[in-house]
PDB file of C-alpha atoms in Angstrom:
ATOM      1  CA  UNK G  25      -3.364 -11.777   9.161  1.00 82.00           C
ATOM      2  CA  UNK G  26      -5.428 -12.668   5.530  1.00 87.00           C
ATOM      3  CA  UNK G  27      -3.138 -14.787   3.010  1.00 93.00           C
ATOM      4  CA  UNK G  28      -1.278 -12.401   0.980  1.00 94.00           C
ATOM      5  CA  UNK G  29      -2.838 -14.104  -2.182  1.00 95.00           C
ATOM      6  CA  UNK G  30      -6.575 -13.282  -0.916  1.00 95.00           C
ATOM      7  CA  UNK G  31      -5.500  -9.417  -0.290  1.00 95.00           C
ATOM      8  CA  UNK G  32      -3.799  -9.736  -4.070  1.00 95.00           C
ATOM      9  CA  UNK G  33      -6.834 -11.316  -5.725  1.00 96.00           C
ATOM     10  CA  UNK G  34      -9.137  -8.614  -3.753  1.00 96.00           C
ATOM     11  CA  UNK G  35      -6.796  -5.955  -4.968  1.00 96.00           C
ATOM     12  CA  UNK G  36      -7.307  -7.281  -8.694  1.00 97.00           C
ATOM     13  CA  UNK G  37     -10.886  -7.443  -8.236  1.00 97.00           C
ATOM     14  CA  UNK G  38     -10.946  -4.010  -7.390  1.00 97.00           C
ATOM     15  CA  UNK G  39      -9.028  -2.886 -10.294  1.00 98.00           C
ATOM     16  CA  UNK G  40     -11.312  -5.072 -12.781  1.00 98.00           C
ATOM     17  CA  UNK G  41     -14.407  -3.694 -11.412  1.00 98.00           C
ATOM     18  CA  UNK G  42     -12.985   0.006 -11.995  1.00 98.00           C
ATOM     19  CA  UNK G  43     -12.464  -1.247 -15.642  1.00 98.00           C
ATOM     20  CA  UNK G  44     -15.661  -2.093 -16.541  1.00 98.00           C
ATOM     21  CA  UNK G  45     -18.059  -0.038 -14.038  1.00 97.00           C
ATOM     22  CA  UNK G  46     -19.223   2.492 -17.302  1.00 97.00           C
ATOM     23  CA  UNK G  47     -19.698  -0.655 -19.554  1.00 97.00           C
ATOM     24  CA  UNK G  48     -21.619  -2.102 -16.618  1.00 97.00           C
ATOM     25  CA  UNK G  49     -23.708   0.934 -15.882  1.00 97.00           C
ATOM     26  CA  UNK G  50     -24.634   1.315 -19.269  1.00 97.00           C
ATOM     27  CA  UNK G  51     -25.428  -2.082 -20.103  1.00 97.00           C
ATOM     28  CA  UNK G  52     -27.846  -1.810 -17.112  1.00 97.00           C
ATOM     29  CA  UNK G  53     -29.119   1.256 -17.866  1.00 97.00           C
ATOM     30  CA  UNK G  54     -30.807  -0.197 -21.326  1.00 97.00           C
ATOM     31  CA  UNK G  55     -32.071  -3.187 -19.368  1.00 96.00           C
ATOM     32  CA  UNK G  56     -33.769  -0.809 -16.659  1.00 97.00           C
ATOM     33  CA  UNK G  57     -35.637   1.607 -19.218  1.00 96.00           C
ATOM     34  CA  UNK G  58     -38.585   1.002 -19.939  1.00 95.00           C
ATOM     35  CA  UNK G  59     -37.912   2.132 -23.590  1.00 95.00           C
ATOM     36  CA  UNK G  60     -35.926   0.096 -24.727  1.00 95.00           C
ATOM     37  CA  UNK G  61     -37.104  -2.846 -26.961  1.00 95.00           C
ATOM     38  CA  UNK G  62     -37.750  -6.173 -26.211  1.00 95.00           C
ATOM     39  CA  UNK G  63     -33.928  -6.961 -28.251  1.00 96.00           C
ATOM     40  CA  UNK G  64     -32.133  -4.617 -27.129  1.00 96.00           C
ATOM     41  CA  UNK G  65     -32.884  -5.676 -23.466  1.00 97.00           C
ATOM     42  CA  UNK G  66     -32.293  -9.185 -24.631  1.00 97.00           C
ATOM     43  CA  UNK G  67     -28.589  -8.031 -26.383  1.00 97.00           C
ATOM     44  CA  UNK G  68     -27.861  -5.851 -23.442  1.00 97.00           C
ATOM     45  CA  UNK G  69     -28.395  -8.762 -20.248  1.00 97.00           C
ATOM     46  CA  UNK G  70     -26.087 -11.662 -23.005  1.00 97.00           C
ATOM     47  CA  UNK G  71     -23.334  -8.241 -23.122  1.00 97.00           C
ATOM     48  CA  UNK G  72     -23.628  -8.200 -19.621  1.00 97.00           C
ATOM     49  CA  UNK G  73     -23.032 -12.312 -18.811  1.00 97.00           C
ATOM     50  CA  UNK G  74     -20.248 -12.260 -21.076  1.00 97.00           C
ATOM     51  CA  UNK G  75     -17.997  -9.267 -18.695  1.00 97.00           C
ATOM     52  CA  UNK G  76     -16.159 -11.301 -16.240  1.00 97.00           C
ATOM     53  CA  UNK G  77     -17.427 -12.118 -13.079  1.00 96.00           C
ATOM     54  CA  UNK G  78     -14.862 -10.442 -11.292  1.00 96.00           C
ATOM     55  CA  UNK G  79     -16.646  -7.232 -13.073  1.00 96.00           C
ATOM     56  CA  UNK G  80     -19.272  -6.960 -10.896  1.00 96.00           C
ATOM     57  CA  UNK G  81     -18.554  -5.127  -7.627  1.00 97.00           C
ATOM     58  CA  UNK G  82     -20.635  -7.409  -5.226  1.00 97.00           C
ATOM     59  CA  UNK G  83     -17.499  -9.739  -5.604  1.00 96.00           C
ATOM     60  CA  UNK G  84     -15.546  -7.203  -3.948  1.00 97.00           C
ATOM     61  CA  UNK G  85     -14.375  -8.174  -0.234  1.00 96.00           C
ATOM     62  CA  UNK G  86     -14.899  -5.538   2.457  1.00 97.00           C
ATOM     63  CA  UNK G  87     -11.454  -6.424   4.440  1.00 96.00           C
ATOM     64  CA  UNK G  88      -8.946  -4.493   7.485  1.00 95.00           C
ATOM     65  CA  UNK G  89      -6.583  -2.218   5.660  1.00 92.00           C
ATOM     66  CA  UNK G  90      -3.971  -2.829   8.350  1.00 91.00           C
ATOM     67  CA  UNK G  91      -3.920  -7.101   7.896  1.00 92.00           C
ATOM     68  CA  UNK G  92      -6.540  -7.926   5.545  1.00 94.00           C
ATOM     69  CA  UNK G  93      -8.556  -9.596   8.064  1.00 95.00           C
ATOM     70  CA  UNK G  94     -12.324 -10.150   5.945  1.00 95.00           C
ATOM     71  CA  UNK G  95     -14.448 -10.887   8.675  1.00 95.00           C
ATOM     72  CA  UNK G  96     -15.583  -7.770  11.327  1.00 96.00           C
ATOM     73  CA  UNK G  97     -15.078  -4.823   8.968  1.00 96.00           C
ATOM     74  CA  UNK G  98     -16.436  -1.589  10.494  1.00 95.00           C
ATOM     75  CA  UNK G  99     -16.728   0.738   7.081  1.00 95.00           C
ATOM     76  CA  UNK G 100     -15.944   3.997   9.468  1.00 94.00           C
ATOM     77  CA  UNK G 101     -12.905   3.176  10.588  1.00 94.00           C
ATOM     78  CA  UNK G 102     -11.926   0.528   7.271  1.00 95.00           C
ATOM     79  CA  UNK G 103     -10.704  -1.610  10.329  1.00 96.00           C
ATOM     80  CA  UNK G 104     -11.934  -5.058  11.552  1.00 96.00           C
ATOM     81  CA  UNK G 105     -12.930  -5.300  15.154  1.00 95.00           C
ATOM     82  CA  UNK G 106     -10.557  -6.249  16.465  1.00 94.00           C
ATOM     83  CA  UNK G 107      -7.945  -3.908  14.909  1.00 95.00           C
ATOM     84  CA  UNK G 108     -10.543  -1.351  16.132  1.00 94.00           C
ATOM     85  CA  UNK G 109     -10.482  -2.518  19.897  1.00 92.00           C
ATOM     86  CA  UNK G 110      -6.903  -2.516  20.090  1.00 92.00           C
ATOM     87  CA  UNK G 111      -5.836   1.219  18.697  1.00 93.00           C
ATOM     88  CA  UNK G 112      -8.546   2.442  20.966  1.00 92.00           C
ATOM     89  CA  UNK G 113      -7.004   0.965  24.097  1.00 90.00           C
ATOM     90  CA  UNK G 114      -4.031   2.660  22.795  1.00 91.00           C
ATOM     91  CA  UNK G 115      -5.956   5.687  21.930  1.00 90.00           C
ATOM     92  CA  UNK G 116      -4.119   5.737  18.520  1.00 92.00           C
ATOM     93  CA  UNK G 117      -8.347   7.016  17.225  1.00 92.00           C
ATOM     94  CA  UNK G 118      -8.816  10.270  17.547  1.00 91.00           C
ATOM     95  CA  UNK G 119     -12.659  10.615  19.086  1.00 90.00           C
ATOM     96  CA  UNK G 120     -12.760   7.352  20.494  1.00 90.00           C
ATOM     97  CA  UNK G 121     -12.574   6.676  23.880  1.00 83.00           C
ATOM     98  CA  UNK G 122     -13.628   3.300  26.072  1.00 77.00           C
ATOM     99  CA  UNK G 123     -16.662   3.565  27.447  1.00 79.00           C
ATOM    100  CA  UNK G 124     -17.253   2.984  31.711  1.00 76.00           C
ATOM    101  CA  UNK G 125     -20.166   3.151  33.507  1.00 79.00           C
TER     102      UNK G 125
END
């Protein structure tokens, strides 16, 4: 089980990086085309530094959405491992089944 503070300052990253994704986009969008002027790129990458860093969505932590657990996240299932493992010995996964050979 993660720290409840570490699943509460994921949470609030998520939120912040729902905030500001079109300001983000756009801001990147000018810096990508070729178009644009030299200044406007310029303007657009010092609009970009000043967003918070929790803005960007790379700082976003991939955890278990049953404990919180950050390391061993399958994206299918949105479970680590280990919580994985343990509702398919219980066959609580619908599809999965242990394998025997």
């Amino acid at each position: 089980m993660a720290k409840k503070s570490k699943i509460a300052r994921n949470e609030q990253r998520r939120l912040v990086v729902a905030r500001y994704a079109d300001r983000r986009a756009e801001l990147k969008e000018i810096v990508r085309r070729p178009a644009s002027t030299p200044e406007e790129r310029a303007a657009a990458q010092a609009s970009l530094q000043r967003l918070p860093r929790d803005a960007s969505p790379v700082r976003v932590r991939n955890r278990d959405a049953a404990d919180g657990r950050p390391r061993g996240h399958l994206r299918k299932f949105g479970l680590s491992r280990v919580r994985v493992r343990e509702l398919a010995h219980r066959g609580d996964l619908p599809g999965v089944r242990k394998s025997s050979w």
